[in-house]
PDB file of C-alpha atoms in Angstrom:
ATOM      1  CA  GLN A  22     -14.805 -11.501   2.087  1.00 92.00           C
ATOM      2  CA  VAL A  23     -12.954  -8.227   2.395  1.00 96.00           C
ATOM      3  CA  GLN A  24     -13.286  -5.294   0.023  1.00 97.00           C
ATOM      4  CA  LEU A  25     -10.453  -2.820  -0.443  1.00 97.00           C
ATOM      5  CA  VAL A  26     -10.729   0.547  -2.182  1.00 96.00           C
ATOM      6  CA  GLU A  27      -7.701   2.737  -2.886  1.00 96.00           C
ATOM      7  CA  SER A  28      -7.709   6.504  -3.334  1.00 96.00           C
ATOM      8  CA  GLY A  29      -5.273   9.405  -3.442  1.00 96.00           C
ATOM      9  CA  GLY A  30      -3.149   8.620  -6.480  1.00 93.00           C
ATOM     10  CA  GLY A  31      -2.265  11.042  -9.214  1.00 96.00           C
ATOM     11  CA  SER A  32       0.613  12.905 -10.803  1.00 97.00           C
ATOM     12  CA  VAL A  33       3.329  14.777  -8.957  1.00 98.00           C
ATOM     13  CA  GLN A  34       6.713  16.276  -9.734  1.00 98.00           C
ATOM     14  CA  PRO A  35       9.926  14.680  -8.457  1.00 98.00           C
ATOM     15  CA  GLY A  36      10.482  15.581  -4.832  1.00 98.00           C
ATOM     16  CA  GLY A  37       6.769  15.926  -4.205  1.00 98.00           C
ATOM     17  CA  SER A  38       4.441  14.016  -1.909  1.00 98.00           C
ATOM     18  CA  LEU A  39       1.260  11.969  -2.143  1.00 98.00           C
ATOM     19  CA  ARG A  40      -0.808  10.074   0.368  1.00 98.00           C
ATOM     20  CA  LEU A  41      -2.610   6.913  -0.653  1.00 98.00           C
ATOM     21  CA  SER A  42      -5.575   5.605   1.301  1.00 98.00           C
ATOM     22  CA  CYS A  43      -7.084   2.127   1.397  1.00 98.00           C
ATOM     23  CA  ALA A  44     -10.507   1.690   2.967  1.00 97.00           C
ATOM     24  CA  ALA A  45     -11.478  -1.814   4.041  1.00 96.00           C
ATOM     25  CA  SER A  46     -14.936  -3.277   4.533  1.00 96.00           C
ATOM     26  CA  GLY A  47     -16.446  -6.694   5.069  1.00 95.00           C
ATOM     27  CA  ASN A  48     -14.919  -9.374   7.296  1.00 94.00           C
ATOM     28  CA  ILE A  49     -11.957  -7.260   8.394  1.00 92.00           C
ATOM     29  CA  PHE A  50     -11.443  -9.334  11.540  1.00 93.00           C
ATOM     30  CA  SER A  51     -10.137 -12.139   9.316  1.00 94.00           C
ATOM     31  CA  ILE A  52      -7.138  -9.982   8.366  1.00 95.00           C
ATOM     32  CA  ASN A  53      -3.869  -9.911  10.314  1.00 92.00           C
ATOM     33  CA  ALA A  54      -1.762  -7.749   7.990  1.00 96.00           C
ATOM     34  CA  ARG A  55      -2.190  -5.155   5.274  1.00 97.00           C
ATOM     35  CA  GLY A  56       0.237  -3.899   2.709  1.00 98.00           C
ATOM     36  CA  TRP A  57       0.954  -1.795  -0.340  1.00 98.00           C
ATOM     37  CA  TYR A  58       2.343  -3.302  -3.508  1.00 98.00           C
ATOM     38  CA  ARG A  59       3.262  -1.626  -6.757  1.00 98.00           C
ATOM     39  CA  GLN A  60       3.830  -2.665 -10.331  1.00 98.00           C
ATOM     40  CA  ALA A  61       5.634  -0.558 -12.873  1.00 96.00           C
ATOM     41  CA  PRO A  62       5.336  -1.183 -16.627  1.00 91.00           C
ATOM     42  CA  GLY A  63       7.409  -4.186 -17.640  1.00 93.00           C
ATOM     43  CA  LYS A  64       8.314  -5.045 -14.056  1.00 96.00           C
ATOM     44  CA  GLN A  65       7.122  -7.549 -11.500  1.00 96.00           C
ATOM     45  CA  ARG A  66       4.829  -6.525  -8.714  1.00 96.00           C
ATOM     46  CA  GLU A  67       6.756  -5.738  -5.545  1.00 97.00           C
ATOM     47  CA  LEU A  68       5.910  -5.231  -1.898  1.00 97.00           C
ATOM     48  CA  VAL A  69       6.393  -1.610  -0.904  1.00 98.00           C
ATOM     49  CA  ALA A  70       5.368  -1.711   2.753  1.00 98.00           C
ATOM     50  CA  SER A  71       3.340  -3.816   5.152  1.00 98.00           C
ATOM     51  CA  ILE A  72       1.859  -3.443   8.604  1.00 96.00           C
ATOM     52  CA  PHE A  73       0.653  -6.168  10.948  1.00 94.00           C
ATOM     53  CA  ASN A  74      -2.199  -5.919  13.438  1.00 89.00           C
ATOM     54  CA  ALA A  75       0.302  -6.018  16.277  1.00 78.00           C
ATOM     55  CA  GLY A  76       2.068  -3.037  14.755  1.00 79.00           C
ATOM     56  CA  PRO A  77       5.327  -4.191  13.114  1.00 91.00           C
ATOM     57  CA  THR A  78       6.038  -2.567   9.778  1.00 95.00           C
ATOM     58  CA  ASN A  79       8.278  -3.515   6.883  1.00 96.00           C
ATOM     59  CA  TYR A  80       9.522  -1.458   3.959  1.00 98.00           C
ATOM     60  CA  ALA A  81      11.256  -2.160   0.681  1.00 98.00           C
ATOM     61  CA  ASP A  82      14.804  -0.811   0.744  1.00 97.00           C
ATOM     62  CA  SER A  83      13.974   1.501  -2.137  1.00 97.00           C
ATOM     63  CA  VAL A  84      11.394   3.438  -0.085  1.00 98.00           C
ATOM     64  CA  LYS A  85      12.864   3.367   3.425  1.00 97.00           C
ATOM     65  CA  GLY A  86      13.065   6.838   4.890  1.00 97.00           C
ATOM     66  CA  ARG A  87      10.684   8.244   2.274  1.00 98.00           C
ATOM     67  CA  PHE A  88       7.434   6.269   2.670  1.00 98.00           C
ATOM     68  CA  THR A  89       5.424   5.667   5.831  1.00 98.00           C
ATOM     69  CA  ILE A  90       2.650   3.107   6.246  1.00 97.00           C
ATOM     70  CA  SER A  91       0.015   3.627   8.921  1.00 96.00           C
ATOM     71  CA  ARG A  92      -3.483   2.572   9.935  1.00 94.00           C
ATOM     72  CA  ASP A  93      -6.553   4.226  11.415  1.00 92.00           C
ATOM     73  CA  TYR A  94      -8.386   1.367  13.122  1.00 88.00           C
ATOM     74  CA  ALA A  95     -11.485   3.448  13.808  1.00 91.00           C
ATOM     75  CA  LYS A  96     -11.863   4.159  10.091  1.00 92.00           C
ATOM     76  CA  ASN A  97     -10.648   0.731   8.896  1.00 93.00           C
ATOM     77  CA  THR A  98      -8.300   2.630   6.640  1.00 96.00           C
ATOM     78  CA  MET A  99      -4.631   2.193   5.802  1.00 96.00           C
ATOM     79  CA  TYR A 100      -2.396   4.931   4.451  1.00 97.00           C
ATOM     80  CA  LEU A 101       0.852   5.257   2.577  1.00 98.00           C
ATOM     81  CA  GLN A 102       2.510   8.632   2.943  1.00 98.00           C
ATOM     82  CA  MET A 103       4.993   9.034   0.105  1.00 98.00           C
ATOM     83  CA  ASN A 104       7.557  11.824   0.326  1.00 98.00           C
ATOM     84  CA  SER A 105      10.551  12.750  -1.810  1.00 98.00           C
ATOM     85  CA  LEU A 106       8.993  10.945  -4.732  1.00 98.00           C
ATOM     86  CA  LYS A 107      11.213   9.853  -7.604  1.00 98.00           C
ATOM     87  CA  PRO A 108      10.372   9.005 -11.218  1.00 97.00           C
ATOM     88  CA  GLU A 109      11.134   5.358 -10.419  1.00 96.00           C
ATOM     89  CA  ASP A 110       8.228   5.374  -7.950  1.00 98.00           C
ATOM     90  CA  THR A 111       5.871   5.605 -10.925  1.00 98.00           C
ATOM     91  CA  ALA A 112       3.637   2.541 -10.866  1.00 98.00           C
ATOM     92  CA  VAL A 113       0.177   1.225 -10.192  1.00 98.00           C
ATOM     93  CA  TYR A 114      -0.125   0.867  -6.438  1.00 98.00           C
ATOM     94  CA  TYR A 115      -2.279  -1.866  -4.920  1.00 98.00           C
ATOM     95  CA  CYS A 116      -3.664  -2.251  -1.455  1.00 98.00           C
ATOM     96  CA  ALA A 117      -3.589  -5.831  -0.131  1.00 98.00           C
ATOM     97  CA  ALA A 118      -4.792  -7.665   2.933  1.00 97.00           C
ATOM     98  CA  LYS A 119      -3.435 -10.944   4.316  1.00 96.00           C
ATOM     99  CA  PRO A 120      -5.801 -13.325   6.094  1.00 96.00           C
ATOM    100  CA  PHE A 121      -4.740 -15.175   9.225  1.00 95.00           C
ATOM    101  CA  GLY A 122      -2.850 -18.277   8.076  1.00 94.00           C
ATOM    102  CA  GLY A 123      -2.662 -17.020   4.519  1.00 95.00           C
ATOM    103  CA  THR A 124      -0.510 -14.895   2.269  1.00 95.00           C
ATOM    104  CA  PHE A 125      -0.852 -11.497   0.650  1.00 96.00           C
ATOM    105  CA  GLU A 126      -0.806 -13.133  -2.770  1.00 94.00           C
ATOM    106  CA  GLY A 127      -3.724 -15.347  -1.827  1.00 94.00           C
ATOM    107  CA  GLY A 128      -5.548 -12.657   0.116  1.00 96.00           C
ATOM    108  CA  TYR A 129      -7.578  -9.620  -0.884  1.00 97.00           C
ATOM    109  CA  TRP A 130      -6.647  -6.893  -3.326  1.00 98.00           C
ATOM    110  CA  GLY A 131      -7.837  -3.466  -4.332  1.00 97.00           C
ATOM    111  CA  GLN A 132      -8.306  -2.384  -7.909  1.00 97.00           C
ATOM    112  CA  GLY A 133      -5.066  -0.426  -8.051  1.00 97.00           C
ATOM    113  CA  ILE A 134      -4.351   3.258  -8.399  1.00 97.00           C
ATOM    114  CA  GLN A 135      -1.899   5.072 -10.641  1.00 98.00           C
ATOM    115  CA  VAL A 136       0.958   7.142  -9.249  1.00 98.00           C
ATOM    116  CA  THR A 137       3.021   9.089 -11.767  1.00 98.00           C
ATOM    117  CA  VAL A 138       6.151  11.025 -10.841  1.00 98.00           C
ATOM    118  CA  SER A 139       7.325  13.198 -13.679  1.00 97.00           C
ATOM    119  CA  SER A 140       8.579  16.682 -14.392  1.00 94.00           C
TER     120      SER A 140
END
């Protein structure tokens, strides 16, 4: 089992920045990728960014150039630096971890953290 705990959410004005953190514990060696998802009210959950153990990253088109995903292996922590935030970035953000041979959807999830972008 892997436990994921998000932190760093909150409210910010448009154009502002936030950094989300996701601390992992448990059987972390069973994981080969980690990612951030988000779900806005009335919308489906979407993948925001992902990062594999070997380093490749992927971003949703809507956040490219504004968000950066990174990992601190020593701290078993993943980050999402969010800059130039827009009201449409408002959502509950979830940290996820994909097991080897599995999928994010069938993997491990954090409890979610609210990000609100509003003037």
